[in-house]
Short mmCIF file of C-alpha atoms in Angstrom, two decimals:
data_model
loop_
_atom_site.label_atom_id
_atom_site.label_comp_id
_atom_site.label_asym_id
_atom_site.label_seq_id
_atom_site.Cartn_x
_atom_site.Cartn_y
_atom_site.Cartn_z
CA MET A 918 25.30 2.18 9.47
CA LYS A 919 21.68 1.69 10.52
CA GLN A 920 20.16 3.44 13.49
CA SER A 921 16.91 2.86 15.34
CA ILE A 922 14.17 5.43 14.93
CA GLY A 923 11.64 3.49 17.01
CA ALA A 924 8.49 1.58 16.12
CA LYS A 925 6.84 3.75 13.48
CA THR A 926 4.38 3.31 10.62
CA LEU A 927 7.02 4.31 8.10
CA LEU A 928 6.68 2.84 4.62
CA TYR A 929 7.29 4.02 1.06
CA PRO A 930 4.99 4.59 -0.63
CA HIS A 931 1.77 4.96 1.30
CA PRO A 932 -1.21 5.13 -1.05
CA VAL A 933 -3.91 7.81 -0.89
CA LEU A 934 -7.19 5.92 -1.05
CA ILE A 935 -10.56 7.66 -0.96
CA VAL A 936 -13.01 5.29 0.75
CA CYS A 937 -16.60 6.13 -0.17
CA THR A 938 -19.67 4.88 1.71
CA TYR A 939 -23.30 5.73 2.37
CA ASP A 940 -24.45 6.65 5.85
CA ALA A 941 -27.74 5.55 7.41
CA ALA A 942 -29.56 8.50 5.82
CA GLY A 943 -28.14 7.66 2.40
CA THR A 944 -25.72 10.59 2.32
CA PRO A 945 -22.51 9.75 0.44
CA ASP A 946 -19.37 10.12 2.52
CA ALA A 947 -15.67 9.99 1.67
CA MET A 948 -12.62 9.37 3.88
CA THR A 949 -8.94 9.40 3.01
CA ALA A 950 -7.04 6.25 4.01
CA ALA A 951 -3.32 5.67 3.71
CA TRP A 952 -3.38 2.41 5.66
CA GLY A 953 -4.40 -0.04 2.97
CA GLY A 954 -3.59 -1.89 -0.21
CA ILE A 955 -4.30 -5.00 -2.24
CA CYS A 956 -4.40 -8.10 0.00
CA SER A 957 -5.33 -10.99 -2.30
CA SER A 958 -5.31 -11.79 -6.01
CA ASP A 959 -8.24 -14.24 -5.93
CA PRO A 960 -10.81 -13.21 -5.07
CA PRO A 961 -9.31 -9.81 -5.89
CA SER A 962 -9.37 -8.00 -2.56
CA VAL A 963 -8.34 -4.70 -1.06
CA ALA A 964 -7.83 -3.86 2.62
CA VAL A 965 -8.42 -0.49 4.27
CA SER A 966 -7.95 0.22 7.97
CA VAL A 967 -10.40 2.55 9.71
CA GLN A 968 -10.68 3.64 13.34
CA LYS A 969 -13.92 2.96 15.18
CA ALA A 970 -14.54 6.64 15.90
CA ARG A 971 -14.80 7.45 12.20
CA LYS A 972 -18.16 7.89 10.53
CA THR A 973 -16.87 5.64 7.75
CA TYR A 974 -16.57 2.82 10.32
CA GLU A 975 -20.29 3.09 11.12
CA ASN A 976 -21.16 3.22 7.45
CA LEU A 977 -19.05 0.18 6.62
CA MET A 978 -20.56 -1.82 9.46
CA ALA A 979 -24.10 -0.88 8.36
CA ARG A 980 -23.77 -1.23 4.59
CA SER A 981 -20.91 -3.78 4.18
CA ALA A 982 -19.87 -2.06 0.98
CA PHE A 983 -17.48 0.66 -0.14
CA THR A 984 -15.60 1.98 -3.10
CA VAL A 985 -11.93 2.92 -3.23
CA CYS A 986 -11.38 5.89 -5.54
CA ILE A 987 -7.92 6.91 -6.74
CA PRO A 988 -7.67 10.71 -6.75
CA PRO A 989 -5.65 12.39 -9.50
CA ALA A 990 -3.03 14.99 -8.58
CA ARG A 991 -5.21 17.91 -9.66
CA TYR A 992 -7.61 16.96 -6.84
CA VAL A 993 -4.98 16.76 -4.10
CA ALA A 994 -6.69 19.49 -2.04
CA GLU A 995 -10.00 17.60 -2.13
CA ALA A 996 -8.28 14.33 -1.22
CA ASP A 997 -6.54 16.02 1.72
CA TYR A 998 -9.83 17.60 2.83
CA PHE A 999 -11.48 14.16 2.99
CA GLY A 1000 -8.85 13.26 5.59
CA ILE A 1001 -9.16 16.34 7.81
CA GLU A 1002 -12.94 16.81 7.94
CA SER A 1003 -15.53 14.41 9.37
CA GLY A 1004 -18.72 13.39 7.64
CA ARG A 1005 -20.41 14.17 10.96
CA ASN A 1006 -19.71 17.88 10.39
CA ALA A 1007 -20.17 18.26 6.66
CA ASP A 1008 -21.51 16.74 3.47
CA LYS A 1009 -17.91 16.37 2.39
CA ILE A 1010 -18.27 15.34 -1.25
CA ARG A 1011 -20.68 18.18 -1.92
CA ALA A 1012 -18.54 20.66 0.06
CA ALA A 1013 -15.57 19.67 -2.08
CA GLY A 1014 -17.58 20.43 -5.21
CA LEU A 1015 -17.41 16.82 -6.37
CA THR A 1016 -20.09 14.46 -7.65
CA ALA A 1017 -21.20 11.27 -5.88
CA VAL A 1018 -22.54 8.54 -8.17
CA GLN A 1019 -24.16 5.32 -6.98
CA SER A 1020 -22.21 2.19 -7.91
CA ASP A 1021 -24.24 -0.18 -10.07
CA VAL A 1022 -22.79 -3.26 -8.33
CA VAL A 1023 -22.36 -2.42 -4.63
CA ASP A 1024 -24.28 -0.35 -2.06
CA ALA A 1025 -21.79 2.52 -2.07
CA PRO A 1026 -21.09 5.72 -3.99
CA TYR A 1027 -18.03 6.76 -5.96
CA ILE A 1028 -16.67 10.12 -7.01
CA ALA A 1029 -17.30 10.83 -10.68
CA GLU A 1030 -14.26 13.10 -11.05
CA PHE A 1031 -11.80 10.42 -9.87
CA PRO A 1032 -10.67 8.23 -12.78
CA VAL A 1033 -10.23 4.81 -11.11
CA VAL A 1034 -12.81 3.18 -8.84
CA LEU A 1035 -12.72 -0.21 -7.08
CA GLU A 1036 -16.23 -1.36 -6.11
CA CYS A 1037 -16.06 -3.58 -3.04
CA ARG A 1038 -18.17 -5.77 -0.82
CA VAL A 1039 -16.85 -6.25 2.73
CA SER A 1040 -15.82 -9.90 3.04
CA GLN A 1041 -14.27 -9.78 6.51
CA THR A 1042 -13.12 -7.45 9.25
CA VAL A 1043 -9.95 -7.86 11.30
CA GLU A 1044 -9.22 -6.09 14.58
CA ILE A 1045 -5.64 -4.78 14.63
CA GLY A 1046 -5.04 -2.58 17.66
CA ILE A 1047 -6.80 0.77 17.32
CA HIS A 1048 -7.76 0.06 13.71
CA THR A 1049 -10.33 -2.23 12.16
CA GLN A 1050 -9.21 -3.60 8.83
CA PHE A 1051 -12.03 -3.94 6.33
CA ILE A 1052 -11.28 -6.46 3.61
CA GLY A 1053 -13.28 -5.81 0.49
CA GLU A 1054 -13.77 -8.20 -2.37
CA ILE A 1055 -13.32 -6.15 -5.54
CA VAL A 1056 -16.52 -6.84 -7.48
CA ASP A 1057 -15.68 -4.57 -10.39
CA VAL A 1058 -13.27 -1.81 -11.38
CA LYS A 1059 -14.48 1.24 -13.29
CA VAL A 1060 -12.16 3.61 -15.12
CA ASP A 1061 -12.65 6.68 -17.24
CA GLY A 1062 -12.14 6.01 -20.93
CA SER A 1063 -9.94 9.12 -20.96
CA VAL A 1064 -7.27 7.42 -18.81
CA LEU A 1065 -6.92 4.33 -20.96
CA GLY A 1066 -3.81 4.15 -23.12
CA SER A 1067 -3.66 3.16 -26.78
CA ASP A 1068 -3.18 -0.45 -25.56
CA GLY A 1069 -6.55 -0.29 -23.78
CA LYS A 1070 -4.93 -0.48 -20.32
CA PRO A 1071 -5.11 2.09 -17.53
CA ASN A 1072 -2.29 4.56 -18.13
CA VAL A 1073 -0.58 5.86 -15.00
CA GLU A 1074 0.48 9.15 -16.56
CA LYS A 1075 -3.10 9.89 -17.59
CA ILE A 1076 -4.42 8.83 -14.17
CA ALA A 1077 -1.79 10.96 -12.35
CA PRO A 1078 -2.14 9.30 -8.94
CA PHE A 1079 -0.04 10.48 -6.02
CA ILE A 1080 1.50 9.03 -2.90
CA TYR A 1081 1.72 10.03 0.76
CA ASP A 1082 5.05 10.48 2.54
CA SER A 1083 4.26 10.12 6.25
CA ALA A 1084 7.72 11.20 7.42
CA ALA A 1085 7.56 14.56 5.65
CA ARG A 1086 3.75 14.79 5.72
CA THR A 1087 3.62 15.59 2.03
CA TYR A 1088 2.02 14.25 -1.12
CA ARG A 1089 4.21 13.42 -4.09
CA ALA A 1090 3.54 12.61 -7.72
CA VAL A 1091 4.40 9.28 -9.28
CA GLY A 1092 7.63 9.68 -11.23
CA SER A 1093 9.13 8.24 -14.37
CA GLU A 1094 9.55 4.58 -15.29
CA ILE A 1095 12.79 3.09 -14.00
CA ALA A 1096 12.48 -0.58 -15.06
CA ARG A 1097 10.18 -3.28 -16.35
CA ALA A 1098 8.77 -5.67 -13.74
CA PHE A 1099 9.39 -9.43 -14.04
CA SER A 1100 12.20 -8.52 -16.40
CA ALA A 1101 14.74 -6.22 -14.70
CA GLY A 1102 15.89 -9.08 -12.46
CA LEU A 1103 16.23 -11.78 -15.11
CA ALA A 1104 19.97 -11.22 -15.47
CA LEU A 1105 20.44 -12.26 -11.82
CA LYS A 1106 18.56 -15.52 -12.35
CA ARG A 1107 20.83 -18.39 -13.28
CA MET B 787 -17.76 8.25 -18.75
CA LYS B 788 -16.64 5.26 -16.69
CA GLN B 789 -16.37 1.80 -18.12
CA SER B 790 -15.99 -1.59 -16.46
CA ILE B 791 -12.65 -3.34 -16.78
CA GLY B 792 -13.64 -6.25 -14.56
CA ALA B 793 -12.62 -7.28 -11.05
CA LYS B 794 -8.87 -6.58 -10.97
CA THR B 795 -6.22 -5.87 -8.35
CA LEU B 796 -5.64 -2.41 -9.78
CA LEU B 797 -4.44 0.24 -7.35
CA TYR B 798 -2.06 3.21 -7.47
CA PRO B 799 0.50 2.99 -6.09
CA HIS B 800 1.42 -0.55 -5.20
CA PRO B 801 4.46 -0.64 -2.93
CA VAL B 802 7.53 -2.81 -3.53
CA LEU B 803 8.22 -4.50 -0.21
CA ILE B 804 11.11 -6.91 0.30
CA VAL B 805 10.01 -9.43 2.94
CA CYS B 806 13.03 -11.08 4.57
CA THR B 807 12.87 -14.27 6.63
CA TYR B 808 15.03 -17.17 7.78
CA ASP B 809 14.29 -20.68 6.61
CA ALA B 810 14.55 -23.79 8.80
CA ALA B 811 18.27 -24.11 8.04
CA GLY B 812 18.86 -20.49 8.98
CA THR B 813 19.42 -19.29 5.41
CA PRO B 814 18.19 -15.74 4.87
CA ASP B 815 15.53 -15.42 2.19
CA ALA B 816 13.90 -12.43 0.50
CA MET B 817 10.63 -12.14 -1.42
CA THR B 818 9.11 -9.17 -3.21
CA ALA B 819 5.54 -8.32 -2.16
CA ALA B 820 3.30 -5.68 -3.69
CA TRP B 821 0.22 -6.79 -1.78
CA GLY B 822 0.73 -5.04 1.55
CA GLY B 823 0.89 -1.83 3.52
CA ILE B 824 0.49 -0.30 6.94
CA CYS B 825 -2.64 -1.66 8.67
CA SER B 826 -2.66 -0.08 12.15
CA SER B 827 -1.12 2.89 13.93
CA ASP B 828 -1.10 1.32 17.41
CA PRO B 829 0.48 -1.09 17.76
CA PRO B 830 2.24 0.02 14.60
CA SER B 831 1.56 -2.82 12.18
CA VAL B 832 2.22 -3.76 8.58
CA ALA B 833 0.42 -6.39 6.49
CA VAL B 834 1.93 -8.48 3.70
CA SER B 835 0.07 -11.12 1.71
CA VAL B 836 1.90 -14.30 0.73
CA GLN B 837 0.72 -17.41 -1.11
CA LYS B 838 1.05 -20.77 0.64
CA ALA B 839 3.28 -22.20 -2.10
CA ARG B 840 5.99 -19.63 -1.38
CA LYS B 841 9.02 -20.50 0.67
CA THR B 842 8.47 -17.27 2.59
CA TYR B 843 5.11 -18.67 3.75
CA GLU B 844 6.86 -21.65 5.35
CA ASN B 845 9.47 -19.39 6.91
CA LEU B 846 6.87 -17.03 8.34
CA MET B 847 4.87 -19.90 9.81
CA ALA B 848 8.00 -21.38 11.40
CA ARG B 849 9.70 -18.22 12.69
CA SER B 850 6.77 -15.79 13.20
CA ALA B 851 9.04 -12.91 12.31
CA PHE B 852 10.07 -10.92 9.24
CA THR B 853 11.50 -7.64 8.12
CA VAL B 854 10.17 -5.37 5.41
CA CYS B 855 12.99 -3.65 3.57
CA ILE B 856 12.40 -0.71 1.24
CA PRO B 857 14.65 -1.05 -1.81
CA PRO B 858 16.12 2.10 -3.36
CA ALA B 859 15.80 2.68 -7.11
CA ARG B 860 19.43 1.75 -7.80
CA TYR B 861 18.57 -1.79 -6.63
CA VAL B 862 15.49 -2.22 -8.80
CA ALA B 863 16.99 -5.25 -10.60
CA GLU B 864 17.68 -6.99 -7.28
CA ALA B 865 14.18 -6.18 -6.02
CA ASP B 866 12.65 -7.57 -9.21
CA TYR B 867 14.82 -10.70 -8.95
CA PHE B 868 13.49 -11.39 -5.45
CA GLY B 869 10.05 -11.61 -7.04
CA ILE B 870 10.89 -13.94 -9.94
CA GLU B 871 13.18 -16.47 -8.24
CA SER B 872 12.31 -18.86 -5.42
CA GLY B 873 14.38 -19.40 -2.31
CA ARG B 874 13.95 -23.10 -3.04
CA ASN B 875 16.20 -22.74 -6.09
CA ALA B 876 18.76 -20.20 -4.95
CA ASP B 877 20.32 -18.38 -2.01
CA LYS B 878 18.72 -15.24 -3.39
CA ILE B 879 20.29 -12.54 -1.24
CA ARG B 880 23.77 -13.93 -1.88
CA ALA B 881 23.04 -14.44 -5.60
CA ALA B 882 21.99 -10.80 -5.80
CA GLY B 883 25.31 -9.75 -4.27
CA LEU B 884 23.59 -8.27 -1.23
CA THR B 885 24.29 -8.64 2.48
CA ALA B 886 21.93 -10.26 4.99
CA VAL B 887 22.23 -8.97 8.56
CA GLN B 888 20.45 -10.47 11.56
CA SER B 889 17.94 -8.12 13.17
CA ASP B 890 18.76 -7.40 16.81
CA VAL B 891 15.07 -7.43 17.82
CA VAL B 892 13.30 -10.10 15.76
CA ASP B 893 14.22 -13.56 14.41
CA ALA B 894 14.66 -12.37 10.83
CA PRO B 895 17.35 -10.90 8.60
CA TYR B 896 17.40 -7.61 6.73
CA ILE B 897 19.35 -6.40 3.71
CA ALA B 898 22.19 -4.07 4.69
CA GLU B 899 22.13 -2.19 1.37
CA PHE B 900 18.46 -1.20 1.69
CA PRO B 901 18.09 2.04 3.67
CA VAL B 902 14.79 1.50 5.52
CA VAL B 903 13.92 -1.65 7.49
CA LEU B 904 10.78 -2.49 9.48
CA GLU B 905 11.44 -5.28 12.01
CA CYS B 906 8.26 -7.23 12.64
CA ARG B 907 6.81 -9.97 14.79
CA VAL B 908 3.81 -11.82 13.30
CA SER B 909 0.79 -10.90 15.43
CA GLN B 910 -1.91 -12.64 13.37
CA THR B 911 -2.60 -14.34 10.08
CA VAL B 912 -5.73 -13.89 7.99
CA GLU B 913 -6.85 -16.19 5.16
CA ILE B 914 -8.03 -14.15 2.15
CA GLY B 915 -8.66 -16.39 -0.83
CA ILE B 916 -5.40 -17.67 -2.32
CA HIS B 917 -3.32 -15.40 -0.09
CA THR B 918 -2.50 -15.52 3.59
CA GLN B 919 -2.14 -12.06 5.07
CA PHE B 920 0.59 -11.85 7.70
CA ILE B 921 0.14 -8.97 10.09
CA GLY B 922 3.37 -7.91 11.69
CA GLU B 923 3.74 -5.70 14.71
CA ILE B 924 6.53 -3.26 13.88
CA VAL B 925 8.93 -3.68 16.81
CA ASP B 926 11.50 -1.22 15.52
CA VAL B 927 12.46 0.69 12.38
CA LYS B 928 16.09 0.98 11.30
CA VAL B 929 17.32 3.52 8.79
CA ASP B 930 20.69 4.43 7.38
CA GLY B 931 22.03 7.68 8.77
CA SER B 932 22.79 8.65 5.18
CA VAL B 933 19.07 8.91 4.31
CA LEU B 934 18.13 11.20 7.17
CA GLY B 935 17.54 14.82 6.28
CA SER B 936 18.86 17.86 8.11
CA ASP B 937 15.67 17.72 10.22
CA GLY B 938 16.62 14.21 11.41
CA LYS B 939 13.69 12.61 9.57
CA PRO B 940 13.85 10.00 6.81
CA ASN B 941 14.18 11.88 3.52
CA VAL B 942 12.31 10.38 0.59
CA GLU B 943 14.66 11.79 -2.03
CA LYS B 944 17.66 10.24 -0.29
CA ILE B 945 15.81 6.93 0.18
CA ALA B 946 14.70 6.89 -3.49
CA PRO B 947 11.95 4.28 -3.11
CA PHE B 948 9.93 3.19 -6.13
CA ILE B 949 6.44 1.94 -6.85
CA TYR B 950 4.91 -0.86 -8.91
CA ASP B 951 2.38 -0.20 -11.66
CA SER B 952 0.52 -3.49 -12.12
CA ALA B 953 -1.35 -2.38 -15.24
CA ALA B 954 1.84 -1.57 -17.17
CA ARG B 955 4.03 -4.05 -15.25
CA THR B 956 6.65 -1.40 -14.64
CA TYR B 957 8.43 0.20 -11.71
CA ARG B 958 8.36 3.97 -11.35
CA ALA B 959 10.24 6.44 -9.21
CA VAL B 960 8.55 8.63 -6.62
CA GLY B 961 8.13 12.10 -8.11
CA SER B 962 8.13 15.64 -6.84
CA GLU B 963 6.14 17.11 -3.98
CA ILE B 964 2.72 18.36 -5.04
CA ALA B 965 1.17 19.47 -1.71
CA ARG B 966 1.47 19.38 2.06
CA ALA B 967 -0.71 16.82 3.85
CA PHE B 968 -3.22 17.94 6.50
CA SER B 969 -2.91 21.39 4.97
CA ALA B 970 -3.79 21.37 1.25
CA GLY B 971 -7.46 20.74 2.09
CA LEU B 972 -7.86 23.38 4.83
CA ALA B 973 -9.35 25.91 2.42
CA LEU B 974 -12.29 23.54 1.80
CA LYS B 975 -13.01 23.20 5.52
CA ARG B 976 -15.56 25.72 6.71
#
């Protein structure tokens, strides 16, 4: 029997996306966003929602570019830190002991230690209540050679991404394979 | 060393969202969407991207309402089926042996067997390349009592959601807890 728990932003899984931008002075900044995801296949696009009070909002409006970095589980403390500190108070990437590298295709930095990077140009902004959704066209994706599998594709076990559980306020690893996509449901198709 | 793999819709994790709608005849339909996620905290809102050729697109345009159901791992075949069959060819929810129930707050059905349901009213649509992004205000969230923990909150292990890995084209379980959010990074904050 279902029961109402009210209008909440509950969803499984939320991603943990590290949005990297430059500020007006050229200092790299990083912010953790769980409100986001892929929003179009062509042009390949990713959406991230940011509140206006955030420094990242200013940076995005000024530079119209960002990267989305996928943090591996061994950097969960750093990823959490990027969500609880403001770039107004600290040079966050440096304070976390990580390395900002300038993207070669967009006006934004990425974090060298994070294995998967989406390099994005802001294509539109959408006002949704207290958040502004920045839609980024994915211009290129960079991955570490070390996280590619023997088939040449990004390998999720080598990447070791994690998810955010907003109900429990915890981060969780990605678990084992349970089925093949576009295949598991074939038996139900007439 | 990072290498370019081109402009791709790579992200970890993609969610597996079952978008349920009514068609013009009142038949419940379900479609699997991986392009989506929460997009605002207030009003609580979720975004799902749908191509115009999909039956769900027509239904959303006509009814301006949908639910997002989170499928548990034991229904991975049914969730996959909703992504590889069209509602034009089959009464998908019935064919999958599942039960459509009318939401009591929006003009859309949900799937009784899926433990978490977001009931949404379309608040805006955004054209992003080949996809239309439907932004839904979350009017209410319904959960099965059986997936609530002893603290009264939704319990991820009882819900057993799964994720989609687009590089490997597989579904994976959600794994074990690796850290507490808004806490793991405190040591890095001065």
